[in-house]
XYZ file of C-alpha atoms in Angstrom:
339
model
C -6.857 -21.109 7.152
C -10.221 -21.554 5.435
C -10.347 -18.092 4.704
C -7.502 -18.025 2.014
C -9.036 -20.160 -0.766
C -12.182 -17.791 -0.299
C -10.233 -14.672 -0.672
C -8.193 -15.907 -3.627
C -11.614 -16.449 -5.340
C -12.831 -13.360 -4.137
C -9.603 -11.383 -5.687
C -10.016 -13.170 -8.964
C -13.697 -12.075 -9.151
C -12.723 -8.446 -7.981
C -9.959 -8.499 -10.670
C -12.413 -9.424 -13.257
C -14.924 -6.922 -12.310
C -12.168 -4.181 -12.092
C -11.457 -4.940 -15.685
C -15.204 -5.395 -16.803
C -16.752 -2.236 -15.554
C -15.860 1.303 -16.598
C -17.319 4.412 -18.200
C -16.508 2.958 -21.532
C -19.239 0.433 -21.258
C -17.606 -2.399 -22.881
C -19.978 -5.501 -22.712
C -18.927 -8.612 -20.439
C -18.661 -10.712 -23.508
C -16.445 -8.457 -25.404
C -14.217 -8.090 -22.473
C -13.629 -11.733 -22.021
C -12.994 -12.169 -25.541
C -10.434 -9.257 -25.482
C -8.786 -10.867 -22.337
C -8.600 -14.221 -23.919
C -7.019 -12.555 -27.008
C -4.481 -10.999 -25.022
C -3.698 -14.003 -22.750
C -3.268 -16.402 -25.801
C -1.710 -13.892 -28.371
C -4.837 -14.223 -30.514
C -5.755 -11.696 -33.196
C -8.443 -8.960 -32.968
C -10.407 -7.103 -35.663
C -9.337 -3.703 -36.502
C -12.678 -2.327 -35.008
C -11.695 -3.827 -31.727
C -8.436 -2.141 -31.462
C -9.925 0.730 -29.151
C -11.912 -1.544 -27.036
C -8.720 -3.747 -26.729
C -6.522 -0.838 -25.528
C -9.034 -0.044 -22.937
C -9.124 -3.385 -21.623
C -5.479 -4.662 -21.712
C -3.607 -1.446 -21.749
C -5.574 0.599 -19.203
C -7.980 -1.265 -17.210
C -5.962 -4.508 -16.527
C -2.843 -3.287 -15.257
C -4.420 -0.669 -13.015
C -6.320 -3.548 -11.323
C -3.379 -5.790 -11.125
C -1.400 -2.967 -9.609
C -4.102 -2.254 -7.486
C -4.013 -5.438 -6.129
C -0.278 -5.665 -5.576
C -0.352 -2.255 -3.794
C -3.300 -3.250 -1.292
C -1.522 -6.344 -0.535
C 1.863 -4.663 0.311
C 0.080 -1.890 2.366
C -1.747 -4.671 4.325
C 1.234 -6.681 4.791
C 3.408 -3.741 5.875
C 0.850 -2.472 8.323
C 0.958 -5.835 9.968
C 4.636 -5.390 10.258
C 4.840 -1.997 11.209
C 2.210 -2.257 14.218
C 4.191 -5.125 15.450
C 7.586 -3.253 15.095
C 6.235 -0.313 17.115
C 3.526 -1.959 19.325
C 1.101 0.586 18.398
C -2.612 0.001 17.291
C -2.585 3.112 15.394
C 0.649 2.579 13.346
C 0.475 2.123 9.617
C 2.929 2.137 6.866
C 2.999 5.992 6.677
C 4.022 6.621 10.492
C 7.516 6.209 9.272
C 7.531 9.155 7.378
C 8.331 7.500 4.206
C 5.135 8.384 2.047
C 5.575 12.300 3.027
C 9.230 11.775 1.839
C 8.049 10.244 -1.428
C 5.429 13.115 -1.857
C 8.148 15.672 -2.032
C 10.084 13.740 -4.893
C 6.884 13.328 -6.776
C 5.657 16.899 -6.511
C 9.145 18.160 -7.714
C 8.221 16.494 -10.947
C 4.551 17.279 -11.083
C 5.046 20.926 -10.027
C 8.446 21.952 -10.952
C 9.138 19.743 -13.864
C 12.402 18.125 -12.268
C 13.924 14.971 -14.000
C 12.050 15.625 -17.153
C 14.822 13.863 -19.014
C 13.640 10.523 -17.341
C 10.211 10.636 -19.381
C 7.471 8.507 -18.186
C 9.509 7.097 -15.299
C 10.383 10.607 -13.759
C 7.461 10.431 -11.370
C 8.096 6.941 -10.022
C 11.798 7.089 -9.887
C 11.670 10.557 -8.093
C 9.024 9.487 -5.676
C 11.087 6.227 -4.819
C 14.409 8.202 -4.600
C 13.154 10.554 -1.867
C 11.375 7.928 -0.421
C 14.642 6.016 0.268
C 16.147 9.654 1.218
C 13.466 9.824 3.899
C 14.176 6.378 5.030
C 17.814 7.336 5.464
C 17.082 10.373 7.418
C 14.386 8.750 9.696
C 17.098 5.967 10.440
C 19.726 8.158 11.254
C 17.672 10.452 13.519
C 15.906 7.720 15.326
C 18.836 5.478 15.857
C 20.211 5.154 19.408
C 22.886 3.409 21.150
C 20.005 0.982 22.110
C 18.869 0.342 18.512
C 15.424 1.548 17.072
C 13.155 1.700 19.981
C 9.463 1.934 19.165
C 8.978 5.453 20.652
C 11.800 7.100 19.011
C 10.622 5.416 15.555
C 6.958 7.083 16.006
C 8.220 10.462 17.243
C 10.871 10.783 14.576
C 8.704 9.546 11.552
C 5.802 11.846 12.876
C 8.031 14.769 13.297
C 9.652 14.423 9.792
C 6.300 13.746 8.066
C 5.052 17.034 9.358
C 8.613 18.408 7.858
C 8.047 16.908 4.558
C 4.270 17.686 4.079
C 5.082 21.341 4.875
C 7.703 21.115 1.805
C 4.998 19.698 -0.097
C 2.470 22.366 0.863
C 4.934 25.195 -0.059
C 5.312 23.389 -3.325
C 1.701 22.890 -4.139
C 0.865 26.719 -3.226
C 3.752 27.823 -5.204
C 2.578 26.161 -8.243
C 2.074 28.378 -11.476
C -0.340 26.248 -13.040
C -3.686 25.075 -11.524
C -3.742 21.949 -13.211
C -0.327 20.762 -11.877
C -1.755 21.587 -8.286
C -4.755 19.413 -9.017
C -2.509 16.525 -10.304
C -0.394 16.937 -7.131
C -3.515 16.811 -5.004
C -4.490 13.515 -6.921
C -1.139 11.988 -6.068
C -1.135 13.127 -2.360
C -4.637 11.222 -2.016
C -3.570 8.266 -4.028
C -4.304 7.411 -7.495
C -3.926 4.356 -9.884
C -4.883 6.475 -12.950
C -1.448 6.373 -14.473
C -0.694 2.564 -14.036
C 0.983 0.962 -16.778
C 2.421 -2.404 -17.328
C 5.956 -1.104 -16.867
C 5.280 -0.387 -13.130
C 3.728 -3.826 -12.154
C 6.863 -6.116 -12.358
C 9.107 -3.943 -9.742
C 6.239 -3.349 -7.446
C 5.167 -7.077 -7.720
C 8.643 -8.260 -6.827
C 9.107 -5.899 -4.013
C 5.772 -6.702 -2.502
C 6.186 -10.469 -2.677
C 9.874 -10.516 -1.453
C 8.853 -8.404 1.645
C 5.815 -10.528 2.168
C 8.010 -13.453 1.943
C 10.530 -12.345 4.544
C 7.819 -11.317 6.841
C 6.367 -14.649 6.524
C 9.621 -16.231 7.503
C 9.964 -14.041 10.480
C 6.191 -14.404 11.546
C 7.541 -16.336 15.014
C 9.727 -13.449 15.578
C 6.992 -10.956 15.244
C 4.744 -12.872 17.780
C 7.572 -12.409 20.182
C 8.506 -8.830 19.509
C 4.498 -8.066 19.957
C 4.899 -9.090 23.428
C 7.527 -6.450 24.291
C 11.436 -6.349 24.098
C 11.898 -8.330 27.319
C 9.684 -11.142 26.491
C 11.161 -11.356 22.881
C 14.907 -11.377 24.184
C 13.728 -14.093 26.605
C 12.425 -16.254 23.538
C 15.859 -15.697 21.842
C 14.892 -12.881 19.630
C 16.984 -9.916 19.267
C 14.546 -6.892 19.234
C 16.791 -4.238 18.274
C 18.134 -6.141 15.384
C 14.812 -7.451 14.150
C 13.227 -3.772 14.328
C 16.158 -2.552 12.121
C 15.544 -5.397 9.735
C 11.783 -4.427 9.932
C 12.462 -0.944 9.434
C 14.447 -1.641 6.107
C 12.006 -4.071 4.684
C 8.788 -1.940 5.379
C 10.458 1.279 4.088
C 11.535 -0.423 0.969
C 8.029 -1.723 0.129
C 6.105 1.331 1.273
C 8.602 3.451 -0.964
C 8.037 1.271 -3.743
C 4.397 1.234 -3.648
C 3.758 4.710 -2.782
C 6.065 5.650 -6.018
C 3.384 3.965 -8.312
C 0.183 4.684 -6.419
C 0.643 8.020 -4.102
C -0.127 7.972 -0.641
C -3.384 5.692 0.020
C -4.398 5.637 3.650
C -6.469 3.407 5.879
C -5.436 0.261 3.815
C -2.579 -0.697 6.065
C -4.193 0.673 9.508
C -7.586 -1.071 9.119
C -7.034 -4.315 7.290
C -4.674 -5.722 9.963
C -7.097 -5.095 12.722
C -10.010 -6.594 10.588
C -7.915 -9.894 10.084
C -6.830 -10.133 13.724
C -10.331 -10.164 14.858
C -10.863 -12.992 12.188
C -7.873 -15.176 12.527
C -6.404 -14.209 15.976
C -3.162 -12.557 16.727
C -0.675 -15.305 15.302
C 1.464 -13.428 12.552
C 1.672 -16.840 10.607
C -2.291 -16.684 9.861
C -2.339 -12.682 9.935
C 0.141 -12.451 7.246
C -1.221 -15.321 5.230
C -4.618 -13.307 5.139
C -3.877 -9.680 5.136
C -2.225 -9.282 1.907
C -5.380 -11.080 0.016
C -7.748 -8.757 2.091
C -6.025 -5.595 1.386
C -5.686 -6.444 -2.400
C -9.333 -7.047 -2.569
C -10.205 -3.761 -0.794
C -7.944 -1.620 -2.748
C -9.358 -3.270 -6.300
C -12.759 -2.262 -5.178
C -11.803 1.027 -3.817
C -10.529 2.000 -7.254
C -13.321 0.721 -9.032
C -15.496 2.786 -6.811
C -13.239 5.915 -7.496
C -13.720 5.436 -11.180
C -17.237 4.818 -11.452
C -19.107 7.060 -8.767
C -18.253 10.433 -10.854
C -17.686 8.846 -14.307
C -16.147 10.005 -16.611
C -14.264 12.082 -13.864
C -12.271 10.150 -11.031
C -12.126 10.488 -7.312
C -8.817 9.840 -5.591
C -8.716 6.279 -4.314
C -7.539 7.547 -1.026
C -10.964 9.317 -0.476
C -12.492 6.069 -1.000
C -10.419 4.195 1.390
C -11.072 6.968 3.929
C -14.826 7.001 3.491
C -14.951 3.274 3.984
C -12.380 2.992 6.511
C -13.075 5.836 9.091
C -16.762 4.277 10.059
C -15.429 0.478 9.786
C -12.448 1.462 12.034
C -14.670 3.155 14.541
C -17.063 0.327 14.659
C -13.869 -2.104 15.333
C -12.767 -0.052 17.900
C -16.377 -0.235 19.778
C -16.400 -4.012 19.555
C -16.440 -5.089 23.049
C -13.338 -7.070 24.217
C -10.898 -6.004 21.206
C -7.516 -4.875 21.837
C -4.345 -4.579 19.897
C -2.713 -7.928 19.508
C -5.667 -9.891 20.256
C -9.487 -10.408 19.690
């Protein structure tokens, strides 16, 4: 696992670049000094308050949350592809993100839950993601448990339904700026990141990743098919139910704070499998780090390309992800679950 130390160092460099680069044009020396003051509790001069706010209250929580979200999407992408045994599956195939979009747009476009203040968007998106999860589970469940085909079909069908509701809400919006904000959220954005959002997202992603790592051997068996996994002592129906709950919880949490960011959970697992093989013990050690690095840089590009305006980060991941994924698919001898 020589990739892990290298990716850790790359992630640290990426986080530093994410904090140091931006439209405000704060010098590297000043950025490092302000970071040091924030980490050690040091004092700053009055003229540095604006720069300190940009570095410590705007950029740093944004890049940290971006790393957390990228790691969560990549880890869940690995799990979902094993759960449904489909190379095209990603964290959003279950319809959870589309369900979260309904709640988020109810706040942005209709002003729902205004009494919750700054928490209204995240809490509403998370609550609607949980409701979508419950609906997908209720519809997809059969006497034989959660089968891959029923999960994919149910998640896809309900996702279209949730997207239709969201579209009606956007077209019915009375304010153009509200519709623009809704579209930014639907395409993914870390522009509203705050320190208050980081702990819950980080704890949820870490707990989900730890559970997946503990079940890595079972995921190896499940990826080979239900009959094979049962012969190896794994109960596929029970494991798939547990995977559904874990992936839905992590997906709902990260979507609630970042919007619907595509391609990270689809592309990163494939790239990692080509580098380290199909063993989920290795894949789950590398994929979260790779996802974190990818999303930190995608978010940085979304801030810089049209500065001072911002692009949705989902646009960047799609621009990078589409050609990269096509190149991966054209690589000779590559198939899902192997090199």
